[in-house]
CSV table of C-alpha atoms and ligand atoms in Angstrom, one decimal:
chain,number,residue,atom,x,y,z
A,1,MET,CA,17.4,-32.8,-5.0
A,2,THR,CA,14.1,-33.0,-6.4
A,3,LEU,CA,12.3,-30.4,-8.0
A,4,CYS,CA,9.1,-29.1,-7.0
A,5,GLU,CA,6.4,-29.2,-9.8
A,6,TYR,CA,6.2,-25.6,-12.0
A,7,LYS,CA,3.6,-23.0,-10.2
A,8,PRO,CA,2.7,-19.3,-12.5
A,9,GLY,CA,3.2,-17.1,-10.1
A,10,LEU,CA,4.3,-19.1,-7.3
A,11,GLU,CA,0.7,-19.5,-6.3
A,12,ASN,CA,1.1,-21.5,-2.7
A,13,ILE,CA,4.9,-21.6,-2.6
A,14,PRO,CA,5.7,-20.8,0.6
A,15,ALA,CA,8.7,-18.4,-0.3
A,16,ALA,CA,9.5,-17.5,3.3
A,17,GLN,CA,8.8,-18.3,7.3
A,18,SER,CA,7.6,-15.2,8.4
A,19,SER,CA,5.6,-14.1,11.7
A,20,ILE,CA,4.9,-10.7,10.3
A,21,SER,CA,1.1,-11.1,9.6
A,22,TYR,CA,-1.2,-14.0,8.9
A,23,VAL,CA,-4.2,-13.9,7.0
A,24,GLU,CA,-7.6,-16.6,7.0
A,25,GLY,CA,-9.4,-16.3,4.1
A,26,LYS,CA,-12.6,-18.3,5.1
A,27,GLN,CA,-13.2,-16.5,8.3
A,28,GLY,CA,-11.7,-13.2,7.1
A,29,ILE,CA,-9.1,-13.1,9.8
A,30,LEU,CA,-5.7,-10.8,9.0
A,31,GLU,CA,-3.6,-10.2,12.3
A,32,TYR,CA,-0.4,-8.5,12.9
A,33,ARG,CA,2.3,-10.2,14.8
A,34,GLY,CA,-0.9,-12.4,16.3
A,35,ILE,CA,-3.3,-9.3,17.3
A,36,ALA,CA,-6.0,-8.9,15.1
A,37,ILE,CA,-6.5,-5.7,12.7
A,38,GLU,CA,-9.9,-5.0,14.4
A,39,GLU,CA,-8.2,-4.4,17.5
A,40,LEU,CA,-5.3,-2.6,15.8
A,41,ALA,CA,-7.8,-0.3,14.2
A,42,SER,CA,-9.9,0.5,17.3
A,43,LYS,CA,-7.4,0.8,20.1
A,44,SER,CA,-3.8,1.6,18.4
A,45,ASN,CA,-2.4,3.9,15.7
A,46,PHE,CA,-0.7,3.8,12.7
A,47,ILE,CA,2.9,5.1,14.3
A,48,GLU,CA,2.1,2.5,17.1
A,49,THR,CA,1.4,-0.4,14.6
A,50,VAL,CA,4.6,0.1,12.4
A,51,TYR,CA,6.9,0.1,15.8
A,52,LEU,CA,4.6,-3.3,16.3
A,53,LEU,CA,5.5,-4.7,12.8
A,54,ILE,CA,8.8,-4.2,12.8
A,55,TRP,CA,10.4,-4.9,16.3
A,56,GLY,CA,7.8,-7.7,17.0
A,57,GLU,CA,6.0,-5.8,20.0
A,58,LEU,CA,4.4,-3.3,21.1
A,59,PRO,CA,5.8,-0.3,22.7
A,60,ARG,CA,6.3,1.0,26.0
A,61,LYS,CA,5.3,4.5,26.5
A,62,GLU,CA,8.9,6.0,26.4
A,63,GLU,CA,9.6,4.2,23.3
A,64,LEU,CA,7.1,4.9,21.4
A,65,ASP,CA,7.7,8.9,22.5
A,66,ALA,CA,11.1,8.4,21.2
A,67,PHE,CA,9.9,6.3,18.0
A,68,GLU,CA,7.8,9.1,17.4
A,69,HIS,CA,9.5,11.8,17.9
A,70,GLU,CA,12.5,10.9,15.5
A,71,ILE,CA,10.0,10.5,12.9
A,72,ARG,CA,8.8,14.1,13.4
A,73,PHE,CA,12.9,15.5,13.2
A,74,HIS,CA,13.4,13.9,10.1
A,75,ARG,CA,9.8,14.7,7.9
A,76,ARG,CA,12.1,17.5,5.9
A,77,ILE,CA,13.3,16.4,2.7
A,78,LYS,CA,16.8,18.1,1.6
A,79,TYR,CA,16.9,20.7,-1.1
A,80,ARG,CA,18.5,18.7,-3.3
A,81,ILE,CA,15.8,16.3,-3.4
A,82,ARG,CA,12.9,19.2,-4.1
A,83,ASP,CA,15.2,20.8,-6.8
A,84,MET,CA,15.2,17.2,-8.5
A,85,MET,CA,11.6,16.5,-8.0
A,86,LYS,CA,10.7,20.4,-9.2
A,87,CYS,CA,12.7,18.8,-12.7
A,88,PHE,CA,9.9,15.6,-13.3
A,89,PRO,CA,7.0,16.3,-16.1
A,90,GLU,CA,4.0,17.1,-14.5
A,91,THR,CA,2.0,14.6,-16.8
A,92,GLY,CA,4.5,11.8,-14.7
A,93,HIS,CA,2.2,9.6,-12.6
A,94,PRO,CA,3.4,10.3,-8.5
A,95,MET,CA,3.9,6.4,-8.4
A,96,ASP,CA,7.0,7.3,-10.5
A,97,ALA,CA,8.0,10.2,-8.9
A,98,LEU,CA,7.8,8.4,-5.8
A,99,GLN,CA,9.9,5.9,-7.1
A,100,THR,CA,12.7,8.0,-7.8
A,101,SER,CA,12.8,10.0,-5.5
A,102,ALA,CA,12.9,7.0,-2.8
A,103,ALA,CA,15.7,5.7,-4.4
A,104,ALA,CA,17.2,9.3,-4.4
A,105,LEU,CA,17.5,8.7,-0.7
A,106,GLY,CA,20.2,6.5,-1.1
A,107,LEU,CA,22.3,9.1,-2.5
A,108,PHE,CA,22.2,10.8,0.3
A,109,TYR,CA,21.9,8.0,3.0
A,110,SER,CA,23.4,5.1,1.2
A,111,ARG,CA,26.3,3.5,3.9
A,112,ARG,CA,25.5,0.0,4.0
A,113,ALA,CA,26.0,-0.9,7.7
A,114,LEU,CA,23.5,-3.8,7.5
A,115,ASP,CA,24.4,-5.6,10.5
A,116,ASN,CA,24.4,-2.4,12.7
A,117,PRO,CA,20.7,-1.4,14.4
A,118,GLN,CA,21.9,1.7,14.7
A,119,TYR,CA,21.6,1.9,10.8
A,120,ILE,CA,18.4,-0.2,10.5
A,121,ARG,CA,16.7,2.5,12.7
A,122,GLU,CA,17.5,5.7,11.0
A,123,ALA,CA,16.4,4.0,7.7
A,124,VAL,CA,13.0,3.0,8.9
A,125,VAL,CA,13.2,6.8,10.6
A,126,ARG,CA,14.2,8.3,7.1
A,127,LEU,CA,11.7,6.6,4.8
A,128,LEU,CA,8.6,6.2,7.5
A,129,ALA,CA,9.2,10.0,7.7
A,130,LYS,CA,10.0,11.2,4.4
A,131,ILE,CA,7.9,9.1,2.0
A,132,PRO,CA,4.9,11.1,2.9
A,133,THR,CA,6.3,14.6,2.5
A,134,MET,CA,7.6,13.3,-1.0
A,135,VAL,CA,4.3,12.9,-1.8
A,136,ALA,CA,2.5,15.5,-0.7
A,137,ALA,CA,5.7,17.5,-2.2
A,138,PHE,CA,5.0,16.0,-5.8
A,139,LYS,CA,1.3,16.8,-5.5
A,140,LEU,CA,2.1,20.7,-5.4
A,141,MET,CA,5.2,20.9,-7.3
A,142,ARG,CA,4.1,19.1,-10.3
A,143,LYS,CA,1.5,22.3,-10.4
A,144,GLY,CA,4.6,24.5,-10.2
A,145,HIS,CA,3.7,25.3,-6.7
A,146,ASP,CA,6.5,25.1,-3.5
A,147,PRO,CA,5.7,22.2,-1.4
A,148,VAL,CA,4.0,22.5,2.0
A,149,GLN,CA,6.8,22.2,5.1
A,150,PRO,CA,5.8,19.4,7.6
A,151,ARG,CA,4.3,20.7,10.8
A,152,ASP,CA,6.0,19.5,13.8
A,153,ASP,CA,3.0,20.2,15.9
A,154,LEU,CA,1.0,17.9,14.0
A,155,GLY,CA,0.7,14.3,14.3
A,156,TYR,CA,1.8,11.8,11.3
A,157,SER,CA,-1.5,11.4,9.2
A,158,ALA,CA,-2.6,15.1,10.2
A,159,ASN,CA,0.6,16.3,8.8
A,160,PHE,CA,0.1,14.8,5.8
A,161,LEU,CA,-2.9,16.1,5.3
A,162,TYR,CA,-1.9,18.9,5.9
A,163,MET,CA,1.2,19.2,3.9
A,164,LEU,CA,-1.2,17.4,0.9
A,165,ASN,CA,-4.5,20.0,1.4
A,166,GLU,CA,-2.3,23.6,2.5
A,167,GLN,CA,-5.1,23.4,5.7
A,168,GLU,CA,-5.3,21.2,8.6
A,169,PRO,CA,-7.5,18.3,8.8
A,170,ASP,CA,-10.3,18.2,11.5
A,171,PRO,CA,-9.6,15.6,14.2
A,172,LEU,CA,-12.5,12.8,12.2
A,173,ALA,CA,-10.6,12.9,8.8
A,174,ALA,CA,-7.0,13.0,10.6
A,175,HIS,CA,-8.3,9.6,12.5
A,176,ILE,CA,-9.9,8.2,10.1
A,177,PHE,CA,-6.8,8.3,7.7
A,178,ASP,CA,-4.5,6.9,10.6
A,179,VAL,CA,-6.8,4.0,10.8
A,180,CYS,CA,-6.6,3.4,6.6
A,181,LEU,CA,-2.6,3.6,7.3
A,182,THR,CA,-3.3,0.5,9.9
A,183,LEU,CA,-5.4,-1.3,7.5
A,184,HIS,CA,-2.9,-1.1,4.5
A,185,ALA,CA,0.6,-1.0,6.3
A,186,GLU,CA,1.1,-5.4,6.0
A,187,HIS,CA,-0.7,-7.8,4.4
A,188,THR,CA,1.8,-11.1,4.2
A,189,ILE,CA,3.9,-11.8,1.1
A,190,ASN,CA,2.5,-10.0,-2.1
A,191,ALA,CA,3.9,-9.1,-5.0
A,192,SER,CA,5.5,-5.9,-4.1
A,193,THR,CA,6.5,-7.2,-0.8
A,194,PHE,CA,8.0,-10.4,-2.8
A,195,SER,CA,10.2,-7.4,-4.4
A,196,ALA,CA,11.2,-6.1,-1.4
A,197,MET,CA,12.3,-9.3,0.0
A,198,VAL,CA,14.8,-10.1,-3.6
A,199,THR,CA,16.2,-6.9,-3.5
A,200,ALA,CA,16.3,-7.1,0.6
A,201,SER,CA,18.3,-10.2,0.2
A,202,THR,CA,21.1,-8.6,-2.1
A,203,LEU,CA,22.4,-6.4,0.7
A,204,THR,CA,21.7,-3.4,-0.6
A,205,ASP,CA,20.7,-0.6,0.7
A,206,PRO,CA,16.7,0.0,2.2
A,207,TYR,CA,16.3,3.1,0.1
A,208,ALA,CA,17.1,0.3,-3.2
A,209,VAL,CA,14.9,-2.2,-1.5
A,210,ILE,CA,11.9,0.3,-0.9
A,211,ALA,CA,12.3,1.9,-4.9
A,212,SER,CA,11.6,-1.2,-5.9
A,213,ALA,CA,8.5,-2.1,-3.8
A,214,VAL,CA,7.0,1.1,-4.9
A,215,GLY,CA,7.6,-0.2,-8.5
A,216,THR,CA,6.4,-3.2,-7.9
A,217,LEU,CA,3.1,-1.7,-6.1
A,218,ALA,CA,2.8,0.5,-9.1
A,219,GLY,CA,1.3,-1.6,-11.5
A,220,PRO,CA,-2.4,-2.3,-12.2
A,221,LEU,CA,-2.6,-5.9,-10.7
A,222,HIS,CA,-1.9,-4.5,-7.3
A,223,GLY,CA,-2.1,-1.2,-6.2
A,224,GLY,CA,-4.8,0.7,-8.1
A,225,ALA,CA,-7.9,-0.9,-8.0
A,226,ASN,CA,-9.9,1.7,-5.9
A,227,GLU,CA,-9.3,4.3,-8.5
A,228,GLU,CA,-11.3,1.8,-10.7
A,229,VAL,CA,-13.8,1.6,-8.3
A,230,LEU,CA,-14.4,5.3,-8.5
A,231,THR,CA,-14.4,5.3,-12.5
A,232,MET,CA,-17.3,2.7,-11.9
A,233,LEU,CA,-19.3,4.3,-9.3
A,234,GLU,CA,-19.5,7.5,-11.6
A,235,GLU,CA,-20.2,5.4,-14.4
A,236,ILE,CA,-23.4,4.3,-12.3
A,237,GLY,CA,-24.1,7.5,-11.7
A,238,SER,CA,-27.3,7.1,-9.8
A,239,VAL,CA,-28.7,4.7,-6.9
A,240,GLU,CA,-31.4,3.3,-9.1
A,241,ASN,CA,-28.9,2.4,-12.3
A,242,VAL,CA,-26.9,0.4,-9.9
A,243,ARG,CA,-28.8,-3.3,-10.6
A,244,PRO,CA,-29.3,-2.8,-14.4
A,245,TYR,CA,-25.3,-1.8,-14.5
A,246,LEU,CA,-24.5,-4.7,-12.5
A,247,GLU,CA,-26.6,-7.0,-14.6
A,248,GLU,CA,-25.1,-5.5,-18.0
A,249,ARG,CA,-21.6,-5.8,-16.3
A,250,LEU,CA,-21.9,-9.4,-15.0
A,251,GLN,CA,-23.2,-10.4,-18.6
A,252,ARG,CA,-19.8,-8.7,-20.3
A,253,LYS,CA,-17.9,-11.5,-18.0
A,254,ASP,CA,-16.4,-8.4,-16.8
A,255,LYS,CA,-14.8,-7.8,-13.2
A,256,ILE,CA,-16.5,-5.4,-10.6
A,257,MET,CA,-13.4,-3.9,-9.1
A,258,GLY,CA,-13.3,-3.5,-5.8
A,259,PHE,CA,-14.9,-7.4,-5.4
A,260,GLY,CA,-13.2,-10.9,-4.9
A,261,HIS,CA,-9.7,-11.5,-3.3
A,262,ARG,CA,-7.7,-14.2,-3.8
A,263,VAL,CA,-7.2,-15.2,-0.3
A,264,TYR,CA,-10.5,-14.0,1.4
A,265,LYS,CA,-13.8,-15.9,0.2
A,266,VAL,CA,-15.9,-13.8,2.9
A,267,LYS,CA,-15.9,-10.2,3.1
A,268,ASP,CA,-12.6,-8.8,3.8
A,269,PRO,CA,-11.8,-7.7,7.2
A,270,ARG,CA,-10.1,-4.4,6.0
A,271,ALA,CA,-13.1,-3.2,4.2
A,272,LYS,CA,-15.6,-3.8,7.2
A,273,ILE,CA,-13.6,-1.5,9.2
A,274,LEU,CA,-13.6,0.8,6.3
A,275,GLN,CA,-17.3,0.7,6.0
A,276,GLN,CA,-17.7,1.8,9.0
A,277,LEU,CA,-15.3,4.8,8.9
A,278,ALA,CA,-16.9,5.7,5.5
A,279,GLU,CA,-20.4,6.1,7.0
A,280,LYS,CA,-18.8,8.4,10.1
A,281,LEU,CA,-17.2,10.6,7.3
A,282,PHE,CA,-20.3,10.6,5.3
A,283,GLU,CA,-22.4,11.1,8.1
A,284,GLN,CA,-20.7,13.9,9.2
A,285,SER,CA,-21.3,16.0,6.1
A,286,SER,CA,-24.8,15.0,5.0
A,287,GLY,CA,-24.3,12.0,3.4
A,288,ASP,CA,-22.9,11.4,-0.5
A,289,LYS,CA,-24.4,10.1,-3.5
A,290,TYR,CA,-21.5,7.8,-4.5
A,291,TYR,CA,-21.2,6.4,-0.9
A,292,GLU,CA,-24.8,5.8,-1.2
A,293,ILE,CA,-24.2,3.7,-4.9
A,294,ALA,CA,-21.4,2.2,-3.0
A,295,VAL,CA,-24.2,0.8,-0.1
A,296,GLU,CA,-26.2,-0.1,-2.9
A,297,LEU,CA,-23.5,-2.1,-5.1
A,298,GLU,CA,-22.6,-3.9,-2.6
A,299,GLN,CA,-25.9,-5.3,-1.5
A,300,ALA,CA,-26.6,-6.9,-5.0
A,301,VAL,CA,-23.0,-7.7,-5.8
A,302,GLU,CA,-23.5,-10.1,-2.2
A,303,GLU,CA,-26.7,-11.2,-3.5
A,304,LYS,CA,-25.3,-11.8,-6.9
A,305,LEU,CA,-22.0,-13.7,-6.3
A,306,GLY,CA,-22.0,-13.7,-2.5
A,307,GLN,CA,-22.4,-18.1,-3.5
A,308,LYS,CA,-19.2,-17.5,-5.2
A,309,GLY,CA,-17.4,-16.2,-2.0
A,310,ILE,CA,-17.5,-12.8,-3.9
A,311,TYR,CA,-17.5,-9.6,-1.2
A,312,ALA,CA,-15.9,-6.5,-1.3
A,313,ASN,CA,-12.4,-6.2,-0.6
A,314,VAL,CA,-10.5,-3.4,1.3
A,315,ASP,CA,-10.3,-1.1,-1.9
A,316,PHE,CA,-14.2,-0.7,-2.6
A,317,TYR,CA,-14.5,1.6,0.7
A,318,SER,CA,-10.9,3.3,0.5
A,319,GLY,CA,-11.3,5.2,-2.2
A,320,LEU,CA,-14.1,6.8,-1.4
A,321,VAL,CA,-12.8,7.9,1.8
A,322,TYR,CA,-9.6,8.9,0.1
A,323,ARG,CA,-11.3,11.3,-2.0
A,324,LYS,CA,-13.8,12.7,0.7
A,325,LEU,CA,-10.4,13.4,2.3
A,326,GLY,CA,-9.5,15.4,-0.4
A,327,ILE,CA,-6.5,13.0,-2.0
A,328,PRO,CA,-6.4,13.1,-5.6
A,329,THR,CA,-7.2,9.9,-7.1
A,330,ASP,CA,-3.7,9.4,-8.5
A,331,LEU,CA,-2.7,9.7,-5.5
A,332,PHE,CA,-4.5,6.8,-4.2
A,333,THR,CA,-1.7,4.0,-4.9
A,334,PRO,CA,1.4,6.3,-3.2
A,335,VAL,CA,-1.0,6.4,-0.2
A,336,PHE,CA,-1.0,2.6,-0.2
A,337,ALA,CA,2.7,2.9,-0.5
A,338,ILE,CA,2.6,5.2,2.8
A,339,ALA,CA,0.8,2.9,4.4
A,340,ARG,CA,2.8,-0.1,3.1
A,341,VAL,CA,6.3,1.0,3.9
A,342,ALA,CA,6.1,-0.7,6.9
A,343,GLY,CA,5.2,-4.1,6.1
A,344,TRP,CA,8.3,-3.8,3.5
A,345,LEU,CA,10.6,-2.4,6.4
A,346,ALA,CA,9.2,-5.4,8.7
A,347,HIS,CA,10.4,-8.2,5.8
A,348,TRP,CA,13.4,-6.0,4.9
A,349,LYS,CA,14.4,-6.6,8.7
A,350,GLU,CA,13.2,-9.9,9.0
A,351,GLN,CA,14.8,-10.8,5.6
A,352,LEU,CA,18.0,-9.5,7.2
A,353,ALA,CA,18.4,-11.8,10.1
A,354,VAL,CA,17.5,-15.0,8.3
A,355,ASN,CA,19.5,-14.1,4.6
A,356,ARG,CA,19.8,-16.0,2.2
A,357,ILE,CA,20.2,-14.7,-1.7
A,358,PHE,CA,17.3,-15.4,-3.6
A,359,ARG,CA,18.1,-17.6,-6.5
A,360,PRO,CA,14.9,-19.7,-7.8
A,361,THR,CA,15.3,-22.3,-10.9
A,362,GLN,CA,13.4,-22.2,-14.2
A,363,GLU,CA,12.2,-25.5,-16.4
A,364,TYR,CA,14.2,-24.6,-19.4
A,365,MET,CA,11.9,-25.1,-21.9
A,366,GLY,CA,14.3,-24.2,-25.2
A,367,THR,CA,15.9,-26.1,-27.3
A,368,HIS,CA,19.7,-27.2,-27.6
A,369,ASN,CA,22.7,-27.5,-30.2
A,370,ALA,CA,21.0,-25.1,-32.2
A,371,SER,CA,23.0,-24.0,-35.1
A,372,TYR,CA,24.3,-20.1,-35.5
A,373,ILE,CA,23.2,-19.1,-38.7
A,374,PRO,CA,25.4,-16.2,-40.3
A,375,ILE,CA,23.5,-12.8,-40.5
A,376,GLU,CA,23.0,-13.2,-44.5
A,377,LYS,CA,21.6,-16.4,-44.3
A,378,ARG,CA,18.4,-15.5,-42.0
B,1,CMC,N1,-16.5,-9.2,-9.9
B,1,CMC,C1,-17.0,-10.2,-10.5
B,1,CMC,N2,-16.8,-11.8,-11.0
B,1,CMC,C2,-15.5,-11.9,-10.1
B,1,CMC,C3,-14.9,-11.0,-10.0
B,1,CMC,C4,-15.6,-9.8,-9.3
B,1,CMC,N3,-14.5,-8.6,-8.7
B,1,CMC,N4,-13.8,-11.5,-8.6
B,1,CMC,C5,-13.8,-13.0,-8.8
B,1,CMC,N5,-15.1,-13.0,-9.7
B,1,CMC,C6,-15.2,-14.2,-10.6
B,1,CMC,C7,-14.4,-14.6,-11.7
B,1,CMC,O1,-15.2,-13.9,-12.8
B,1,CMC,C8,-14.3,-16.2,-11.5
B,1,CMC,O2,-15.8,-17.2,-11.9
B,1,CMC,P1,-15.7,-18.3,-12.8
B,1,CMC,O3,-15.3,-18.8,-11.7
B,1,CMC,O4,-17.1,-18.3,-13.4
B,1,CMC,O5,-15.3,-17.9,-14.0
B,1,CMC,C9,-14.4,-16.6,-10.6
B,1,CMC,O6,-14.7,-15.5,-9.7
B,1,CMC,C10,-13.1,-17.0,-9.6
B,1,CMC,O7,-12.3,-15.6,-10.1
B,1,CMC,P2,-10.3,-15.4,-10.2
B,1,CMC,O8,-10.1,-14.3,-10.9
B,1,CMC,O9,-9.8,-16.8,-10.8
B,1,CMC,O10,-10.0,-15.2,-8.7
B,1,CMC,P3,-8.8,-14.6,-8.4
B,1,CMC,O11,-8.7,-15.5,-6.8
B,1,CMC,O12,-8.0,-15.2,-9.4
B,1,CMC,O13,-9.1,-13.5,-8.2
B,1,CMC,C11,-9.2,-10.9,-7.9
B,1,CMC,C12,-9.3,-12.2,-7.0
B,1,CMC,C13,-9.2,-10.0,-7.0
B,1,CMC,C14,-7.8,-11.1,-9.1
B,1,CMC,C15,-10.2,-11.1,-8.6
B,1,CMC,O14,-11.3,-11.2,-7.8
B,1,CMC,C16,-10.3,-9.6,-8.9
B,1,CMC,O15,-10.1,-9.0,-9.9
B,1,CMC,N6,-11.0,-8.4,-8.1
B,1,CMC,C17,-11.9,-7.2,-9.2
B,1,CMC,C18,-10.1,-6.1,-8.7
B,1,CMC,C19,-10.0,-5.8,-7.3
B,1,CMC,O16,-10.5,-5.3,-6.7
B,1,CMC,N7,-9.1,-6.0,-7.0
B,1,CMC,C20,-7.9,-6.0,-5.5
B,1,CMC,C21,-8.0,-6.8,-4.9
B,1,CMC,S1,-7.6,-6.5,-3.3
B,1,CMC,C22,-6.3,-5.9,-3.1
B,1,CMC,C23,-5.2,-6.4,-2.0
B,1,CMC,O17,-5.7,-7.1,-1.1
B,1,CMC,O18,-4.2,-5.9,-1.2
């Protein structure tokens, strides 16, 4: 067998054959199951998109109704999980709280009947239903408050914002949040998805699969750039300071957060959609200083770095939108996880269908025939 050349980070090495999503960086194309993200963002909703990603086709009306109904029914979390979460330190990061609580679901529902479609369906429903509840519960419990119970009369996105902010969101806010979830639901094989696939390939339970993906998403090189975009906009402080700030940062060879992408060499299609949503949201509330700074910064970065293929990515506008929706900054990555659970579960299911345990190789760079030196002689 010929060994492939070693590529750090497995860059450009196919790790699977997949039909879940497709990304093309030169024209800025993102498709879920062949359907353009622009079409899904304008015509579908998050739950329908989840169904499409996981089961491979758009549901008929009665299939969608049944799926939504099951998710509504499973939103509550067991009091034992709530009690466990009450013991988490209030200074703990919400991603760590989410990883622990997602893994804890496995204590309650761990029967590993991976060849039973009903078990797969129940796991999908439970994870999609309970993860938003756990994210919202930790936000309140870390301040010593009781969590807000889910409301069965609200849709998926409206219910999450309700549990988080303790008040029903207006329909535009709920709609915009739902589109944000759709945009973040899947993005081919990235670090967290690969982590989910490796864990899935051992045939462990789906709660361990999702917990491992959440842990991987938590790292600053993966989730988290949208938090830094907000910090940067605050540092800039005014529209007049955009260009001097940019010059200074580029001179120091610092990256401009929310710009550039490993795959997209044009503006990220998700950033285009998010910008339109941000515009609507800020129009409704007669403007926002940071949105104006963001628009000016995008223009300035395009002029300076556009010829290098550096344009706004999905994270550039998402933080602004989330803050406006009342989501605290350290919950941005957990919100990303709420959406990406869809993609992780789709890859889990795809992996199970053709499973072979991941077992890559290595190039050994160490020595051979080394002698053992007794401790007193070292
Ligand atoms: N600001 C300034 N210069 C940049 C930026 C940026 N944001 N991104 C890339 N460059 C420059 C970089 O300095 C380098 O220039 P040169 O060739 O002169 O040395 C060139 O572009 C190539 O950069 P790279 O880091 O090799 O490109 P990459 O494909 O490895 O990096 C990236 C992609 C996303 C890590 C990088 O663009 C970056 O760090 N961006 C800022 C952080 C950010 O917004 N991350 C969110 C990414 S989107 C998340 C998702 O899709 O899930």
